[in-house]
Amino acid sequence: HPSCQGCPNLVDSDWPASPHPIHWLGITHYIACNLSCNFCWLTWAAWSPRNSIRPKPIQRYQIVPIIKEMAAREMFSPDTVIDWGGGGEPTLMPEFDWCFAFFLERNFTQWLHTNSVRMPKSISDSNTRLERVHILTSVDAGTADTYRMIKKSGAYQSVWENLKGYKERGAEINVKYIVTEENC
């Protein structure tokens, strides 16, 4: 690119082909959620499945066959990162438990962007350690009352219990707080 001309860090090199083309997989095909956060588009946007006159599917396709095919073709790198992204609560996906366990068996790093309202069966019904799992939860409240106001749910205490459960199993916990006028 012309902007790179003259940069001392610019290196011209041949990059070897990777035997495994997938090093990072973002899973964000699902848009259902068990909360109604007052700042989230799923709650307020006219084009949200919750607010649309014509309901939109919360899931556009099945991912298990795709993941099985990618694994059969050895597309996953041994250091693959799985990013269970935003757009809803990924632990509600019908395939979540199967996929999470599948990736855990392969020792992939998993980033789970979850509201932590529920503990998925693939985690609660197992004694598997979660050292390669990073939990990112947007708690957005310092009290149960504020949580109820922001998220329209009384799950504040459950969220902290579930985060504790993840931590006890070895997961790295990352808590974020989206500041709004109502919760600051």
Short mmCIF file of C-alpha atoms in Angstrom, two decimals:
data_model
loop_
_atom_site.label_atom_id
_atom_site.label_comp_id
_atom_site.label_asym_id
_atom_site.label_seq_id
_atom_site.Cartn_x
_atom_site.Cartn_y
_atom_site.Cartn_z
CA HIS A 1 0.00 0.00 0.00
CA PRO A 2 1.30 3.51 -0.79
CA SER A 3 0.99 4.54 2.87
CA CYS A 4 3.54 1.87 3.80
CA GLN A 5 6.24 3.27 1.50
CA GLY A 6 9.38 4.16 3.42
CA CYS A 7 8.34 2.48 6.66
CA PRO A 8 11.38 0.97 8.45
CA ASN A 9 9.21 -1.97 9.59
CA LEU A 10 8.17 -2.93 6.07
CA VAL A 11 9.61 -6.34 5.21
CA ASP A 12 9.31 -8.08 1.89
CA SER A 13 9.15 -11.81 2.54
CA ASP A 14 7.65 -15.07 1.38
CA TRP A 15 5.22 -16.43 3.94
CA PRO A 16 5.03 -20.21 4.16
CA ALA A 17 1.62 -21.73 3.59
CA SER A 18 -0.06 -22.88 6.78
CA PRO A 19 -1.10 -26.53 6.85
CA HIS A 20 -4.13 -25.42 8.88
CA PRO A 21 -5.84 -22.30 7.50
CA ILE A 22 -8.05 -21.59 10.54
CA HIS A 23 -6.36 -19.95 13.52
CA TRP A 24 -9.34 -17.89 14.71
CA LEU A 25 -13.03 -18.73 14.37
CA GLY A 26 -15.70 -16.22 15.34
CA ILE A 27 -19.13 -17.72 16.00
CA THR A 28 -21.77 -15.00 15.82
CA HIS A 29 -24.64 -16.43 13.80
CA TYR A 30 -27.15 -16.39 16.65
CA ILE A 31 -29.11 -13.39 17.97
CA ALA A 32 -31.35 -14.59 20.82
CA CYS A 33 -30.82 -13.32 24.35
CA ASN A 34 -32.26 -13.95 27.81
CA LEU A 35 -31.87 -10.31 28.93
CA SER A 36 -33.31 -6.99 27.77
CA CYS A 37 -30.45 -4.58 28.41
CA ASN A 38 -31.58 -1.00 27.89
CA PHE A 39 -28.51 -0.17 25.78
CA CYS A 40 -28.63 -3.23 23.48
CA TRP A 41 -29.90 -3.13 19.90
CA LEU A 42 -31.73 -6.44 20.46
CA THR A 43 -33.96 -4.56 22.89
CA TRP A 44 -34.56 -1.24 21.14
CA ALA A 45 -33.73 -1.41 17.41
CA ALA A 46 -36.73 -1.47 15.08
CA TRP A 47 -34.98 -4.14 12.97
CA SER A 48 -34.29 -6.37 16.00
CA PRO A 49 -36.07 -9.75 15.85
CA ARG A 50 -37.88 -8.71 19.05
CA ASN A 51 -39.31 -5.55 17.50
CA SER A 52 -39.73 -6.41 13.83
CA ILE A 53 -43.15 -6.88 12.30
CA ARG A 54 -41.77 -9.74 10.25
CA PRO A 55 -39.93 -12.06 12.60
CA LYS A 56 -36.36 -12.80 11.60
CA PRO A 57 -34.77 -16.16 12.34
CA ILE A 58 -32.60 -16.09 15.44
CA GLN A 59 -30.26 -18.52 13.74
CA ARG A 60 -29.63 -18.56 10.01
CA TYR A 61 -27.88 -21.92 9.64
CA GLN A 62 -26.62 -24.95 11.54
CA ILE A 63 -22.94 -24.81 12.51
CA VAL A 64 -22.27 -28.39 13.68
CA PRO A 65 -22.05 -29.83 10.14
CA ILE A 66 -19.73 -26.99 9.13
CA ILE A 67 -17.45 -27.51 12.14
CA LYS A 68 -17.39 -31.29 11.58
CA GLU A 69 -16.41 -30.76 7.94
CA MET A 70 -13.68 -28.27 8.84
CA ALA A 71 -12.30 -30.73 11.42
CA ALA A 72 -12.43 -33.63 8.96
CA ARG A 73 -10.48 -31.53 6.46
CA GLU A 74 -7.96 -30.68 9.25
CA MET A 75 -8.54 -26.97 8.79
CA PHE A 76 -8.13 -26.05 12.46
CA SER A 77 -4.69 -25.05 13.65
CA PRO A 78 -3.67 -26.62 16.98
CA ASP A 79 -3.62 -23.07 18.41
CA THR A 80 -7.07 -22.07 17.14
CA VAL A 81 -8.96 -19.42 19.09
CA ILE A 82 -12.74 -19.72 19.19
CA ASP A 83 -14.54 -16.42 19.77
CA TRP A 84 -18.14 -16.83 20.86
CA GLY A 85 -19.03 -13.26 19.94
CA GLY A 86 -21.81 -10.80 20.48
CA GLY A 87 -25.23 -10.33 19.00
CA GLY A 88 -27.02 -12.41 21.61
CA GLU A 89 -26.31 -14.97 24.33
CA PRO A 90 -24.21 -17.76 22.75
CA THR A 91 -24.92 -20.29 25.52
CA LEU A 92 -28.57 -20.34 24.35
CA MET A 93 -27.58 -21.67 20.91
CA PRO A 94 -28.94 -25.19 20.40
CA GLU A 95 -25.45 -26.35 19.32
CA PHE A 96 -23.50 -24.54 22.02
CA ASP A 97 -22.94 -27.52 24.34
CA TRP A 98 -21.75 -29.81 21.54
CA CYS A 99 -19.48 -27.17 19.99
CA PHE A 100 -18.02 -25.99 23.30
CA ALA A 101 -17.15 -29.57 24.31
CA PHE A 102 -15.76 -30.30 20.81
CA PHE A 103 -13.41 -27.30 21.00
CA LEU A 104 -12.52 -28.03 24.62
CA GLU A 105 -11.48 -31.61 23.68
CA ARG A 106 -9.10 -30.13 21.11
CA ASN A 107 -7.63 -27.78 23.70
CA PHE A 108 -8.54 -24.68 21.70
CA THR A 109 -8.64 -21.34 23.48
CA GLN A 110 -12.23 -20.15 23.76
CA TRP A 111 -13.42 -16.60 24.41
CA LEU A 112 -17.01 -16.75 25.63
CA HIS A 113 -18.86 -13.41 25.53
CA THR A 114 -21.70 -14.36 27.87
CA ASN A 115 -24.02 -12.54 30.23
CA SER A 116 -23.40 -15.43 32.69
CA VAL A 117 -27.08 -15.62 33.63
CA ARG A 118 -26.97 -19.37 33.04
CA MET A 119 -24.32 -22.04 33.30
CA PRO A 120 -24.39 -24.22 30.15
CA LYS A 121 -24.82 -27.99 30.60
CA SER A 122 -21.54 -28.64 28.78
CA ILE A 123 -19.84 -26.91 31.69
CA SER A 124 -22.08 -27.63 34.69
CA ASP A 125 -22.38 -31.37 33.96
CA SER A 126 -18.65 -31.87 33.59
CA ASN A 127 -15.57 -31.69 35.78
CA THR A 128 -13.45 -30.50 32.89
CA ARG A 129 -10.96 -27.78 33.72
CA LEU A 130 -11.39 -24.50 31.85
CA GLU A 131 -7.86 -23.09 31.80
CA ARG A 132 -8.13 -22.24 28.10
CA VAL A 133 -11.50 -20.52 28.49
CA HIS A 134 -11.82 -16.75 28.87
CA ILE A 135 -15.17 -15.47 30.08
CA LEU A 136 -16.14 -11.91 29.15
CA THR A 137 -19.27 -10.72 30.97
CA SER A 138 -20.78 -7.26 30.86
CA VAL A 139 -22.27 -6.96 34.36
CA ASP A 140 -23.03 -3.23 34.03
CA ALA A 141 -24.24 -2.83 37.61
CA GLY A 142 -22.86 -2.72 41.14
CA THR A 143 -26.12 -3.65 42.87
CA ALA A 144 -29.04 -5.97 42.25
CA ASP A 145 -31.42 -3.02 41.92
CA THR A 146 -29.28 -1.33 39.27
CA TYR A 147 -28.89 -4.64 37.43
CA ARG A 148 -32.68 -5.08 37.39
CA MET A 149 -33.12 -1.55 36.04
CA ILE A 150 -30.48 -1.94 33.29
CA LYS A 151 -31.14 -5.54 32.26
CA LYS A 152 -34.78 -6.15 33.25
CA SER A 153 -33.73 -9.24 35.19
CA GLY A 154 -33.23 -10.29 38.79
CA ALA A 155 -30.23 -12.48 37.89
CA TYR A 156 -27.53 -10.27 39.47
CA GLN A 157 -26.58 -12.78 42.20
CA SER A 158 -26.73 -15.73 39.78
CA VAL A 159 -24.33 -13.96 37.43
CA TRP A 160 -21.73 -13.59 40.19
CA GLU A 161 -22.25 -17.21 41.31
CA ASN A 162 -21.76 -18.43 37.74
CA LEU A 163 -18.63 -16.31 37.33
CA LYS A 164 -17.32 -17.81 40.57
CA GLY A 165 -18.09 -21.29 39.17
CA TYR A 166 -16.17 -20.54 35.98
CA LYS A 167 -13.23 -19.24 38.01
CA GLU A 168 -13.20 -22.29 40.28
CA ARG A 169 -12.87 -24.45 37.16
CA GLY A 170 -9.85 -22.44 35.99
CA ALA A 171 -11.39 -19.99 33.52
CA GLU A 172 -10.05 -16.47 33.21
CA ILE A 173 -12.77 -14.01 34.14
CA ASN A 174 -13.08 -10.59 32.49
CA VAL A 175 -15.86 -8.33 33.71
CA LYS A 176 -16.84 -5.20 31.86
CA TYR A 177 -19.16 -2.38 32.78
CA ILE A 178 -20.89 -0.36 30.09
CA VAL A 179 -21.50 3.00 31.76
CA THR A 180 -24.83 4.68 31.09
CA GLU A 181 -26.64 7.50 32.89
CA GLU A 182 -28.70 4.91 34.77
CA ASN A 183 -25.81 2.91 36.22
CA CYS A 184 -23.01 5.38 36.84
#
